Short mmCIF file of N, CA and C in Angstrom, two decimals:
data_model
loop_
_atom_site.label_atom_id
_atom_site.label_comp_id
_atom_site.label_asym_id
_atom_site.label_seq_id
_atom_site.Cartn_x
_atom_site.Cartn_y
_atom_site.Cartn_z
N MET A 225 30.35 9.69 25.31
CA MET A 225 30.62 10.01 23.92
C MET A 225 29.36 9.92 23.08
N THR A 226 28.54 8.88 23.27
CA THR A 226 27.33 8.70 22.52
C THR A 226 26.32 9.81 22.82
N LEU A 227 26.23 10.20 24.06
CA LEU A 227 25.31 11.27 24.45
C LEU A 227 25.75 12.58 23.81
N ARG A 228 27.04 12.79 23.70
CA ARG A 228 27.55 14.00 23.07
C ARG A 228 27.18 14.06 21.59
N ARG A 229 27.31 12.92 20.91
CA ARG A 229 26.93 12.87 19.48
C ARG A 229 25.44 13.12 19.30
N LEU A 230 24.65 12.50 20.17
CA LEU A 230 23.19 12.69 20.10
C LEU A 230 22.83 14.17 20.29
N LEU A 231 23.49 14.82 21.25
CA LEU A 231 23.23 16.24 21.49
C LEU A 231 23.62 17.06 20.26
N CYS A 232 24.75 16.75 19.63
CA CYS A 232 25.20 17.49 18.45
C CYS A 232 24.22 17.31 17.29
N VAL A 233 23.78 16.08 17.07
CA VAL A 233 22.84 15.81 15.98
C VAL A 233 21.52 16.51 16.23
N THR A 234 21.04 16.48 17.45
CA THR A 234 19.78 17.15 17.80
C THR A 234 19.89 18.65 17.58
N LEU A 235 21.00 19.22 18.04
CA LEU A 235 21.22 20.66 17.87
C LEU A 235 21.33 21.03 16.40
N ALA A 236 22.03 20.24 15.62
CA ALA A 236 22.16 20.52 14.18
C ALA A 236 20.80 20.43 13.48
N GLY A 237 20.00 19.45 13.88
CA GLY A 237 18.66 19.31 13.31
C GLY A 237 17.80 20.52 13.64
N ALA A 238 17.90 21.01 14.85
CA ALA A 238 17.11 22.18 15.24
C ALA A 238 17.54 23.42 14.46
N VAL A 239 18.83 23.57 14.26
CA VAL A 239 19.35 24.72 13.51
C VAL A 239 18.90 24.66 12.07
N CYS A 240 18.96 23.46 11.46
CA CYS A 240 18.55 23.30 10.06
C CYS A 240 17.05 23.45 9.89
N ALA A 241 16.28 23.03 10.86
CA ALA A 241 14.81 23.11 10.77
C ALA A 241 14.31 24.52 10.99
N ALA A 242 15.06 25.32 11.71
CA ALA A 242 14.61 26.67 12.03
C ALA A 242 14.27 27.50 10.80
N PRO A 243 15.07 27.50 9.72
CA PRO A 243 14.70 28.30 8.54
C PRO A 243 13.39 27.82 7.91
N ALA A 244 13.07 26.57 8.04
CA ALA A 244 11.86 26.07 7.44
C ALA A 244 10.62 26.68 8.09
N LEU A 245 10.72 27.07 9.33
CA LEU A 245 9.61 27.70 10.03
C LEU A 245 9.84 29.18 10.21
N ALA A 246 10.81 29.75 9.51
CA ALA A 246 11.19 31.16 9.71
C ALA A 246 10.10 32.09 9.21
N GLN A 247 10.24 33.33 9.65
CA GLN A 247 9.34 34.40 9.23
C GLN A 247 10.01 35.15 8.08
N THR A 248 9.17 35.71 7.23
CA THR A 248 9.66 36.52 6.12
C THR A 248 9.13 37.92 6.30
N TYR A 249 10.00 38.90 6.07
CA TYR A 249 9.63 40.31 6.26
C TYR A 249 9.70 41.02 4.91
N LYS A 250 8.76 41.92 4.71
CA LYS A 250 8.74 42.76 3.50
C LYS A 250 8.66 44.23 3.99
N TRP A 251 9.51 45.05 3.42
CA TRP A 251 9.46 46.47 3.79
C TRP A 251 10.04 47.33 2.68
N LYS A 252 9.80 48.62 2.79
CA LYS A 252 10.35 49.60 1.83
C LYS A 252 11.35 50.48 2.59
N ASP A 253 12.44 50.74 1.89
CA ASP A 253 13.45 51.59 2.52
C ASP A 253 13.16 53.07 2.20
N ALA A 254 14.07 53.97 2.61
CA ALA A 254 13.87 55.41 2.44
C ALA A 254 13.80 55.79 0.96
N GLN A 255 14.43 55.04 0.05
CA GLN A 255 14.40 55.36 -1.38
C GLN A 255 13.19 54.70 -2.08
N GLY A 256 12.34 53.97 -1.33
CA GLY A 256 11.13 53.38 -1.91
C GLY A 256 11.32 51.98 -2.51
N ARG A 257 12.51 51.42 -2.29
CA ARG A 257 12.77 50.07 -2.81
C ARG A 257 12.19 49.03 -1.87
N THR A 258 11.60 47.96 -2.43
CA THR A 258 11.01 46.88 -1.63
C THR A 258 12.08 45.82 -1.34
N HIS A 259 12.11 45.41 -0.10
CA HIS A 259 13.07 44.39 0.34
C HIS A 259 12.32 43.20 0.94
N TYR A 260 12.88 42.02 0.76
CA TYR A 260 12.39 40.80 1.40
C TYR A 260 13.54 40.21 2.18
N SER A 261 13.28 39.77 3.41
CA SER A 261 14.37 39.26 4.24
C SER A 261 13.81 38.35 5.31
N ASP A 262 14.68 37.52 5.86
CA ASP A 262 14.28 36.70 7.00
C ASP A 262 14.70 37.35 8.33
N THR A 263 15.26 38.54 8.24
CA THR A 263 15.59 39.30 9.45
C THR A 263 14.64 40.48 9.57
N PRO A 264 14.33 40.91 10.77
CA PRO A 264 13.40 42.04 10.94
C PRO A 264 13.92 43.29 10.21
N PRO A 265 13.02 44.12 9.73
CA PRO A 265 13.46 45.33 9.01
C PRO A 265 14.07 46.35 9.96
N PRO A 266 14.85 47.30 9.42
CA PRO A 266 15.41 48.35 10.30
C PRO A 266 14.29 49.23 10.84
N ALA A 267 14.61 49.99 11.85
CA ALA A 267 13.60 50.83 12.52
C ALA A 267 13.01 51.87 11.59
N ASP A 268 13.77 52.38 10.61
CA ASP A 268 13.26 53.43 9.73
C ASP A 268 12.53 52.89 8.49
N ALA A 269 12.24 51.57 8.43
CA ALA A 269 11.57 50.97 7.29
C ALA A 269 10.11 51.40 7.23
N ARG A 270 9.59 51.55 6.01
CA ARG A 270 8.19 51.91 5.82
C ARG A 270 7.41 50.70 5.32
N ALA A 271 6.13 50.65 5.63
CA ALA A 271 5.22 49.59 5.15
C ALA A 271 5.78 48.19 5.39
N ALA A 272 6.23 47.97 6.61
CA ALA A 272 6.80 46.66 6.95
C ALA A 272 5.68 45.66 7.22
N THR A 273 5.82 44.46 6.64
CA THR A 273 4.86 43.37 6.92
C THR A 273 5.64 42.11 7.24
N GLU A 274 4.99 41.27 7.98
CA GLU A 274 5.64 40.03 8.43
C GLU A 274 4.76 38.86 7.97
N LYS A 275 5.35 37.82 7.38
CA LYS A 275 4.62 36.63 6.98
C LYS A 275 5.26 35.44 7.67
N LYS A 276 4.41 34.58 8.20
CA LYS A 276 4.89 33.32 8.78
C LYS A 276 4.65 32.22 7.77
N LEU A 277 5.74 31.61 7.34
CA LEU A 277 5.65 30.57 6.33
C LEU A 277 5.41 29.22 7.00
N GLN A 278 4.50 28.47 6.41
CA GLN A 278 4.23 27.10 6.89
C GLN A 278 5.06 26.15 6.06
N PRO A 279 5.56 25.09 6.67
CA PRO A 279 6.32 24.13 5.89
C PRO A 279 5.39 23.43 4.90
N SER A 280 5.90 23.13 3.72
CA SER A 280 5.08 22.45 2.72
C SER A 280 5.06 20.95 3.01
N VAL A 281 3.97 20.33 2.66
CA VAL A 281 3.82 18.90 2.86
C VAL A 281 3.59 18.25 1.51
N VAL A 282 4.40 17.30 1.21
CA VAL A 282 4.26 16.54 -0.03
C VAL A 282 3.62 15.22 0.31
N GLU A 283 2.44 14.98 -0.27
CA GLU A 283 1.77 13.72 0.01
C GLU A 283 2.40 12.61 -0.81
N GLN A 284 2.58 11.48 -0.15
CA GLN A 284 3.14 10.32 -0.82
C GLN A 284 2.00 9.48 -1.36
N GLY A 285 2.16 8.96 -2.53
CA GLY A 285 1.15 8.10 -3.15
C GLY A 285 1.83 7.27 -4.18
N PRO A 286 1.02 6.57 -4.97
CA PRO A 286 1.62 5.73 -6.00
C PRO A 286 2.38 6.55 -7.03
N SER A 287 3.47 6.01 -7.52
CA SER A 287 4.24 6.65 -8.59
C SER A 287 3.42 6.57 -9.88
N TYR A 288 3.87 7.30 -10.88
CA TYR A 288 3.18 7.28 -12.17
C TYR A 288 3.16 5.85 -12.73
N ALA A 289 4.30 5.15 -12.67
CA ALA A 289 4.38 3.79 -13.18
C ALA A 289 3.42 2.87 -12.44
N GLU A 290 3.33 3.04 -11.13
CA GLU A 290 2.43 2.20 -10.33
C GLU A 290 0.96 2.50 -10.68
N ARG A 291 0.63 3.77 -10.83
CA ARG A 291 -0.76 4.12 -11.18
C ARG A 291 -1.13 3.55 -12.54
N GLU A 292 -0.21 3.63 -13.50
CA GLU A 292 -0.47 3.07 -14.84
C GLU A 292 -0.65 1.56 -14.78
N ALA A 293 0.21 0.89 -14.01
CA ALA A 293 0.08 -0.58 -13.88
C ALA A 293 -1.25 -0.94 -13.24
N MET A 294 -1.63 -0.20 -12.20
CA MET A 294 -2.91 -0.48 -11.52
C MET A 294 -4.09 -0.25 -12.47
N LYS A 295 -3.98 0.73 -13.35
CA LYS A 295 -5.05 1.02 -14.29
C LYS A 295 -5.11 -0.02 -15.42
N ASN A 296 -3.94 -0.36 -15.99
CA ASN A 296 -3.88 -1.25 -17.15
C ASN A 296 -3.88 -2.74 -16.79
N ALA A 297 -3.39 -3.09 -15.62
CA ALA A 297 -3.28 -4.50 -15.24
C ALA A 297 -3.57 -4.68 -13.76
N PRO A 298 -4.84 -4.47 -13.34
CA PRO A 298 -5.14 -4.65 -11.92
C PRO A 298 -4.88 -6.07 -11.48
N VAL A 299 -4.41 -6.24 -10.27
CA VAL A 299 -4.03 -7.55 -9.76
C VAL A 299 -5.18 -8.15 -8.96
N THR A 300 -5.49 -9.42 -9.29
CA THR A 300 -6.46 -10.19 -8.54
C THR A 300 -5.79 -11.48 -8.11
N VAL A 301 -6.02 -11.88 -6.87
CA VAL A 301 -5.44 -13.11 -6.32
C VAL A 301 -6.57 -14.01 -5.85
N TRP A 302 -6.47 -15.29 -6.21
CA TRP A 302 -7.45 -16.28 -5.77
C TRP A 302 -6.81 -17.16 -4.71
N LEU A 303 -7.54 -17.34 -3.63
CA LEU A 303 -7.04 -18.14 -2.50
C LEU A 303 -8.14 -19.14 -2.10
N GLY A 304 -7.68 -20.22 -1.43
CA GLY A 304 -8.64 -21.21 -0.95
C GLY A 304 -9.27 -20.75 0.35
N ASN A 305 -10.27 -21.50 0.81
CA ASN A 305 -10.99 -21.15 2.03
C ASN A 305 -10.03 -21.14 3.22
N GLU A 306 -9.19 -22.13 3.31
CA GLU A 306 -8.18 -22.18 4.36
C GLU A 306 -6.83 -22.10 3.65
N CYS A 307 -6.20 -20.99 3.76
CA CYS A 307 -4.95 -20.74 3.00
C CYS A 307 -3.80 -21.50 3.63
N ASP A 308 -3.03 -22.20 2.80
CA ASP A 308 -1.87 -22.93 3.29
C ASP A 308 -0.62 -22.06 3.14
N LYS A 309 0.53 -22.69 3.29
CA LYS A 309 1.82 -21.96 3.23
C LYS A 309 2.03 -21.27 1.88
N LEU A 310 1.59 -21.90 0.77
CA LEU A 310 1.76 -21.25 -0.54
C LEU A 310 0.95 -19.96 -0.62
N CYS A 311 -0.27 -19.99 -0.12
CA CYS A 311 -1.11 -18.79 -0.14
C CYS A 311 -0.48 -17.69 0.73
N GLU A 312 0.01 -18.08 1.89
CA GLU A 312 0.67 -17.11 2.78
C GLU A 312 1.91 -16.52 2.13
N SER A 313 2.67 -17.36 1.42
CA SER A 313 3.88 -16.87 0.72
C SER A 313 3.49 -15.92 -0.41
N ALA A 314 2.42 -16.22 -1.12
CA ALA A 314 1.95 -15.36 -2.20
C ALA A 314 1.53 -13.99 -1.65
N GLN A 315 0.79 -14.00 -0.56
CA GLN A 315 0.38 -12.73 0.07
C GLN A 315 1.58 -11.96 0.59
N ALA A 316 2.56 -12.68 1.14
CA ALA A 316 3.78 -12.02 1.65
C ALA A 316 4.54 -11.33 0.52
N LEU A 317 4.61 -11.99 -0.65
CA LEU A 317 5.30 -11.40 -1.80
C LEU A 317 4.61 -10.08 -2.20
N LEU A 318 3.28 -10.12 -2.32
CA LEU A 318 2.55 -8.92 -2.71
C LEU A 318 2.71 -7.80 -1.67
N LYS A 319 2.69 -8.19 -0.40
CA LYS A 319 2.87 -7.21 0.67
C LYS A 319 4.26 -6.59 0.62
N SER A 320 5.29 -7.43 0.41
CA SER A 320 6.67 -6.92 0.40
C SER A 320 6.91 -5.97 -0.77
N ARG A 321 6.20 -6.20 -1.90
CA ARG A 321 6.35 -5.32 -3.05
C ARG A 321 5.41 -4.13 -2.99
N GLY A 322 4.48 -4.12 -2.02
CA GLY A 322 3.54 -3.01 -1.90
C GLY A 322 2.53 -2.98 -3.04
N ILE A 323 2.07 -4.15 -3.48
CA ILE A 323 1.14 -4.26 -4.60
C ILE A 323 -0.29 -4.23 -4.08
N ALA A 324 -1.11 -3.33 -4.64
CA ALA A 324 -2.53 -3.31 -4.32
C ALA A 324 -3.21 -4.41 -5.12
N TYR A 325 -4.07 -5.19 -4.47
CA TYR A 325 -4.73 -6.30 -5.18
C TYR A 325 -6.08 -6.57 -4.57
N SER A 326 -6.93 -7.19 -5.39
CA SER A 326 -8.21 -7.66 -4.86
C SER A 326 -8.08 -9.15 -4.64
N GLU A 327 -8.78 -9.62 -3.62
CA GLU A 327 -8.64 -11.01 -3.21
C GLU A 327 -9.97 -11.72 -3.44
N GLN A 328 -9.91 -12.88 -4.05
CA GLN A 328 -11.09 -13.72 -4.26
C GLN A 328 -10.88 -15.02 -3.51
N ARG A 329 -11.82 -15.34 -2.63
CA ARG A 329 -11.76 -16.61 -1.89
C ARG A 329 -12.65 -17.62 -2.61
N ILE A 330 -12.12 -18.77 -2.88
CA ILE A 330 -12.89 -19.83 -3.52
C ILE A 330 -13.42 -20.73 -2.42
N THR A 331 -14.73 -20.62 -2.17
CA THR A 331 -15.32 -21.35 -1.06
C THR A 331 -16.50 -22.23 -1.50
N THR A 332 -17.05 -21.99 -2.67
CA THR A 332 -18.20 -22.77 -3.10
C THR A 332 -17.91 -23.50 -4.42
N GLU A 333 -18.75 -24.44 -4.76
CA GLU A 333 -18.60 -25.16 -6.02
C GLU A 333 -18.76 -24.21 -7.20
N GLU A 334 -19.68 -23.24 -7.10
CA GLU A 334 -19.86 -22.29 -8.18
C GLU A 334 -18.60 -21.45 -8.40
N GLN A 335 -17.95 -21.05 -7.30
CA GLN A 335 -16.71 -20.28 -7.42
C GLN A 335 -15.61 -21.14 -8.02
N LYS A 336 -15.57 -22.42 -7.67
CA LYS A 336 -14.57 -23.33 -8.27
C LYS A 336 -14.79 -23.43 -9.77
N GLN A 337 -16.05 -23.54 -10.18
CA GLN A 337 -16.35 -23.65 -11.61
C GLN A 337 -16.01 -22.38 -12.36
N ALA A 338 -16.33 -21.22 -11.77
CA ALA A 338 -15.99 -19.94 -12.41
C ALA A 338 -14.49 -19.78 -12.54
N PHE A 339 -13.75 -20.20 -11.50
CA PHE A 339 -12.29 -20.13 -11.53
C PHE A 339 -11.74 -21.04 -12.64
N ALA A 340 -12.24 -22.30 -12.70
CA ALA A 340 -11.78 -23.25 -13.71
C ALA A 340 -12.07 -22.75 -15.11
N THR A 341 -13.21 -22.11 -15.30
CA THR A 341 -13.56 -21.56 -16.61
C THR A 341 -12.62 -20.41 -16.97
N ARG A 342 -12.36 -19.51 -16.03
CA ARG A 342 -11.48 -18.37 -16.30
C ARG A 342 -10.07 -18.83 -16.68
N PHE A 343 -9.56 -19.81 -15.94
CA PHE A 343 -8.20 -20.27 -16.18
C PHE A 343 -8.12 -21.41 -17.19
N LYS A 344 -9.30 -21.83 -17.72
CA LYS A 344 -9.38 -22.89 -18.73
C LYS A 344 -8.69 -24.16 -18.25
N VAL A 345 -9.06 -24.60 -17.04
CA VAL A 345 -8.55 -25.83 -16.45
C VAL A 345 -9.71 -26.66 -15.95
N LYS A 346 -9.46 -27.92 -15.64
CA LYS A 346 -10.51 -28.80 -15.14
C LYS A 346 -10.66 -28.67 -13.62
N GLU A 347 -9.58 -28.38 -12.95
CA GLU A 347 -9.60 -28.32 -11.49
C GLU A 347 -8.95 -27.04 -10.98
N ALA A 348 -9.57 -26.42 -9.98
CA ALA A 348 -9.05 -25.17 -9.42
C ALA A 348 -7.82 -25.48 -8.55
N ARG A 349 -6.77 -24.72 -8.75
CA ARG A 349 -5.54 -24.79 -7.94
C ARG A 349 -5.20 -23.39 -7.45
N VAL A 350 -5.07 -23.23 -6.17
CA VAL A 350 -4.74 -21.93 -5.61
C VAL A 350 -3.42 -22.02 -4.87
N PRO A 351 -2.71 -20.90 -4.70
CA PRO A 351 -3.07 -19.55 -5.10
C PRO A 351 -2.94 -19.37 -6.60
N ALA A 352 -3.63 -18.35 -7.10
CA ALA A 352 -3.52 -17.98 -8.50
C ALA A 352 -3.53 -16.45 -8.55
N ILE A 353 -2.96 -15.91 -9.64
CA ILE A 353 -2.86 -14.46 -9.78
C ILE A 353 -3.17 -14.08 -11.21
N ALA A 354 -3.78 -12.92 -11.36
CA ALA A 354 -3.98 -12.31 -12.68
C ALA A 354 -3.60 -10.85 -12.56
N ALA A 355 -2.82 -10.39 -13.54
CA ALA A 355 -2.48 -8.97 -13.64
C ALA A 355 -2.84 -8.57 -15.06
N GLY A 356 -4.02 -7.97 -15.20
CA GLY A 356 -4.53 -7.72 -16.54
C GLY A 356 -4.88 -9.04 -17.20
N ALA A 357 -4.39 -9.27 -18.42
CA ALA A 357 -4.69 -10.52 -19.14
C ALA A 357 -3.71 -11.64 -18.79
N ASP A 358 -2.61 -11.30 -18.14
CA ASP A 358 -1.58 -12.28 -17.77
C ASP A 358 -1.99 -12.98 -16.48
N GLN A 359 -1.91 -14.30 -16.45
CA GLN A 359 -2.35 -15.02 -15.26
C GLN A 359 -1.50 -16.26 -15.01
N LEU A 360 -1.43 -16.67 -13.76
CA LEU A 360 -0.67 -17.85 -13.34
C LEU A 360 -1.46 -18.60 -12.28
N MET A 361 -1.36 -19.92 -12.32
CA MET A 361 -1.92 -20.75 -11.25
C MET A 361 -0.76 -21.37 -10.49
N GLY A 362 -0.93 -21.52 -9.19
CA GLY A 362 0.15 -22.02 -8.33
C GLY A 362 1.05 -20.85 -7.95
N PHE A 363 1.95 -21.12 -7.01
CA PHE A 363 2.84 -20.03 -6.58
C PHE A 363 4.29 -20.39 -6.75
N SER A 364 5.00 -19.49 -7.39
CA SER A 364 6.45 -19.47 -7.48
C SER A 364 6.83 -18.01 -7.38
N ALA A 365 7.65 -17.67 -6.42
CA ALA A 365 8.02 -16.27 -6.21
C ALA A 365 8.64 -15.68 -7.49
N ASP A 366 9.48 -16.45 -8.16
CA ASP A 366 10.12 -15.95 -9.38
C ASP A 366 9.09 -15.70 -10.48
N ALA A 367 8.16 -16.64 -10.67
CA ALA A 367 7.15 -16.50 -11.72
C ALA A 367 6.21 -15.34 -11.42
N TRP A 368 5.78 -15.20 -10.17
CA TRP A 368 4.91 -14.08 -9.81
C TRP A 368 5.64 -12.75 -9.97
N THR A 369 6.92 -12.71 -9.61
CA THR A 369 7.70 -11.47 -9.75
C THR A 369 7.81 -11.09 -11.24
N ARG A 370 8.07 -12.07 -12.08
CA ARG A 370 8.15 -11.78 -13.53
C ARG A 370 6.81 -11.28 -14.06
N LEU A 371 5.70 -11.89 -13.63
CA LEU A 371 4.37 -11.47 -14.04
C LEU A 371 4.12 -10.00 -13.64
N LEU A 372 4.45 -9.65 -12.40
CA LEU A 372 4.25 -8.28 -11.93
C LEU A 372 5.15 -7.29 -12.64
N ASP A 373 6.38 -7.73 -12.96
CA ASP A 373 7.32 -6.87 -13.69
C ASP A 373 6.80 -6.61 -15.10
N ARG A 374 6.29 -7.68 -15.78
CA ARG A 374 5.73 -7.51 -17.11
C ARG A 374 4.54 -6.57 -17.11
N ALA A 375 3.77 -6.59 -16.04
CA ALA A 375 2.59 -5.71 -15.94
C ALA A 375 2.98 -4.27 -15.64
N GLY A 376 4.25 -4.02 -15.35
CA GLY A 376 4.72 -2.67 -15.12
C GLY A 376 4.75 -2.21 -13.68
N TYR A 377 4.56 -3.15 -12.74
CA TYR A 377 4.60 -2.77 -11.33
C TYR A 377 6.02 -2.55 -10.88
N PRO A 378 6.29 -1.46 -10.12
CA PRO A 378 7.65 -1.21 -9.61
C PRO A 378 8.03 -2.25 -8.56
N ALA A 379 9.32 -2.39 -8.32
CA ALA A 379 9.79 -3.37 -7.33
C ALA A 379 9.29 -3.07 -5.95
N LYS A 380 9.02 -1.79 -5.66
CA LYS A 380 8.47 -1.42 -4.35
C LYS A 380 7.35 -0.41 -4.57
N GLY A 381 6.13 -0.87 -4.41
CA GLY A 381 4.95 0.00 -4.57
C GLY A 381 4.59 0.67 -3.27
N SER A 382 3.45 1.35 -3.25
CA SER A 382 3.07 2.14 -2.09
C SER A 382 1.81 1.62 -1.39
N ALA A 383 1.26 0.49 -1.84
CA ALA A 383 0.03 0.01 -1.23
C ALA A 383 0.27 -0.41 0.21
N LYS A 384 -0.68 -0.08 1.04
CA LYS A 384 -0.63 -0.47 2.44
C LYS A 384 -1.14 -1.90 2.57
N PRO A 385 -0.60 -2.67 3.50
CA PRO A 385 -1.09 -4.03 3.67
C PRO A 385 -2.58 -4.01 4.03
N GLN A 386 -3.30 -5.00 3.48
CA GLN A 386 -4.72 -5.11 3.78
C GLN A 386 -4.90 -5.81 5.11
N PRO A 387 -5.90 -5.37 5.89
CA PRO A 387 -6.16 -6.10 7.15
C PRO A 387 -6.70 -7.48 6.83
N PRO A 388 -6.38 -8.49 7.62
CA PRO A 388 -6.86 -9.82 7.33
C PRO A 388 -8.39 -9.87 7.43
N LYS A 389 -8.98 -10.62 6.48
CA LYS A 389 -10.44 -10.75 6.47
C LYS A 389 -10.84 -11.85 7.44
N PRO A 390 -11.96 -11.65 8.15
CA PRO A 390 -12.41 -12.72 9.05
C PRO A 390 -12.85 -13.93 8.24
N PRO A 391 -12.65 -15.16 8.75
CA PRO A 391 -13.06 -16.33 8.01
C PRO A 391 -14.58 -16.35 7.82
N ALA A 392 -14.99 -16.95 6.71
CA ALA A 392 -16.43 -17.03 6.43
C ALA A 392 -17.10 -17.89 7.48
N ALA A 393 -18.28 -17.47 7.91
CA ALA A 393 -19.01 -18.23 8.91
C ALA A 393 -19.52 -19.52 8.32
N ALA A 394 -19.43 -20.60 9.07
CA ALA A 394 -19.91 -21.89 8.59
C ALA A 394 -21.43 -21.89 8.61
N PRO A 395 -22.07 -22.46 7.60
CA PRO A 395 -23.54 -22.48 7.59
C PRO A 395 -24.06 -23.32 8.74
N GLU A 396 -25.16 -22.87 9.31
CA GLU A 396 -25.74 -23.60 10.44
C GLU A 396 -26.52 -24.79 9.92
N ALA A 397 -26.39 -25.90 10.61
CA ALA A 397 -27.13 -27.12 10.23
C ALA A 397 -28.55 -26.99 10.78
N PRO A 398 -29.53 -27.55 10.07
CA PRO A 398 -30.91 -27.50 10.56
C PRO A 398 -31.02 -28.31 11.84
N GLU A 399 -32.04 -27.98 12.64
CA GLU A 399 -32.23 -28.69 13.90
C GLU A 399 -32.45 -30.17 13.61
N GLY A 400 -31.97 -30.99 14.51
CA GLY A 400 -32.14 -32.43 14.35
C GLY A 400 -31.06 -33.04 13.50
N ALA A 401 -30.08 -32.25 13.02
CA ALA A 401 -29.02 -32.81 12.18
C ALA A 401 -27.79 -33.06 13.02
N ALA A 402 -27.97 -33.59 14.18
CA ALA A 402 -26.84 -33.87 15.08
C ALA A 402 -26.08 -35.09 14.61
N ALA A 403 -24.78 -35.08 14.81
CA ALA A 403 -23.96 -36.25 14.45
C ALA A 403 -24.32 -37.38 15.39
N GLU A 404 -24.32 -38.59 14.87
CA GLU A 404 -24.71 -39.74 15.67
C GLU A 404 -23.69 -40.01 16.75
N GLY A 405 -24.19 -40.32 17.91
CA GLY A 405 -23.34 -40.78 19.00
C GLY A 405 -22.80 -39.68 19.89
N ASN A 406 -22.52 -38.46 19.40
CA ASN A 406 -21.87 -37.49 20.27
C ASN A 406 -22.74 -36.28 20.55
N GLY A 407 -23.92 -36.16 19.95
CA GLY A 407 -24.84 -35.07 20.24
C GLY A 407 -24.39 -33.73 19.67
N GLN A 408 -23.30 -33.66 18.84
CA GLN A 408 -22.84 -32.41 18.28
C GLN A 408 -23.39 -32.24 16.86
N THR A 409 -23.53 -31.01 16.43
CA THR A 409 -24.01 -30.72 15.09
C THR A 409 -22.88 -30.99 14.11
N ALA A 410 -23.18 -31.73 13.05
CA ALA A 410 -22.16 -32.03 12.05
C ALA A 410 -22.02 -30.86 11.11
N GLU A 411 -20.77 -30.48 10.76
CA GLU A 411 -20.53 -29.40 9.82
C GLU A 411 -19.93 -30.00 8.55
N PRO A 412 -20.39 -29.55 7.38
CA PRO A 412 -19.82 -30.06 6.14
C PRO A 412 -18.38 -29.55 5.99
N PRO A 413 -17.51 -30.32 5.36
CA PRO A 413 -16.14 -29.85 5.17
C PRO A 413 -16.12 -28.64 4.23
N ALA A 414 -15.30 -27.67 4.52
CA ALA A 414 -15.19 -26.47 3.70
C ALA A 414 -14.44 -26.81 2.44
N PRO A 415 -14.93 -26.34 1.26
CA PRO A 415 -14.19 -26.58 0.02
C PRO A 415 -12.89 -25.79 0.01
N ARG A 416 -11.87 -26.34 -0.59
CA ARG A 416 -10.57 -25.68 -0.68
C ARG A 416 -10.36 -25.12 -2.02
#
């Protein structure tokens, strides 16, 4: 029974798709009238021509609302050097909504200070988001959703997920800076 349904659906799809790739004919009859048809012209037709129509392709892209939101309120997300569950949840929310965003990793003291200055706080807390002038520190799915809604982003955008960025390489310690006792090079802890 299932195979029979599959065959019927496939056959119906082929029949419906056939006109999309059909040929169009143009000809003049004995009285000089021009005709257009998807069937070949009669044998006595004059000036018969045949056109093969190509199916049209509509490119998908951001909607008007999404383009306007991206122009008026671009999204930037700040994350720590080693992202924890909150950062992963924040990225998952943006991915599920299809929001295009730029990502800033806070890895140095200078970046921490710039972040604190922008958000007018004493200490950097990530994840954080800005959409235009509207910004939030910390992650709450409801709060981030409201921020994106206020910025005009649709519930489902068209941005493709970004490939994960490779972690920043740890700076090499100068020679002779081996940790005592084990002969291994000591690495400074990465800022969060």
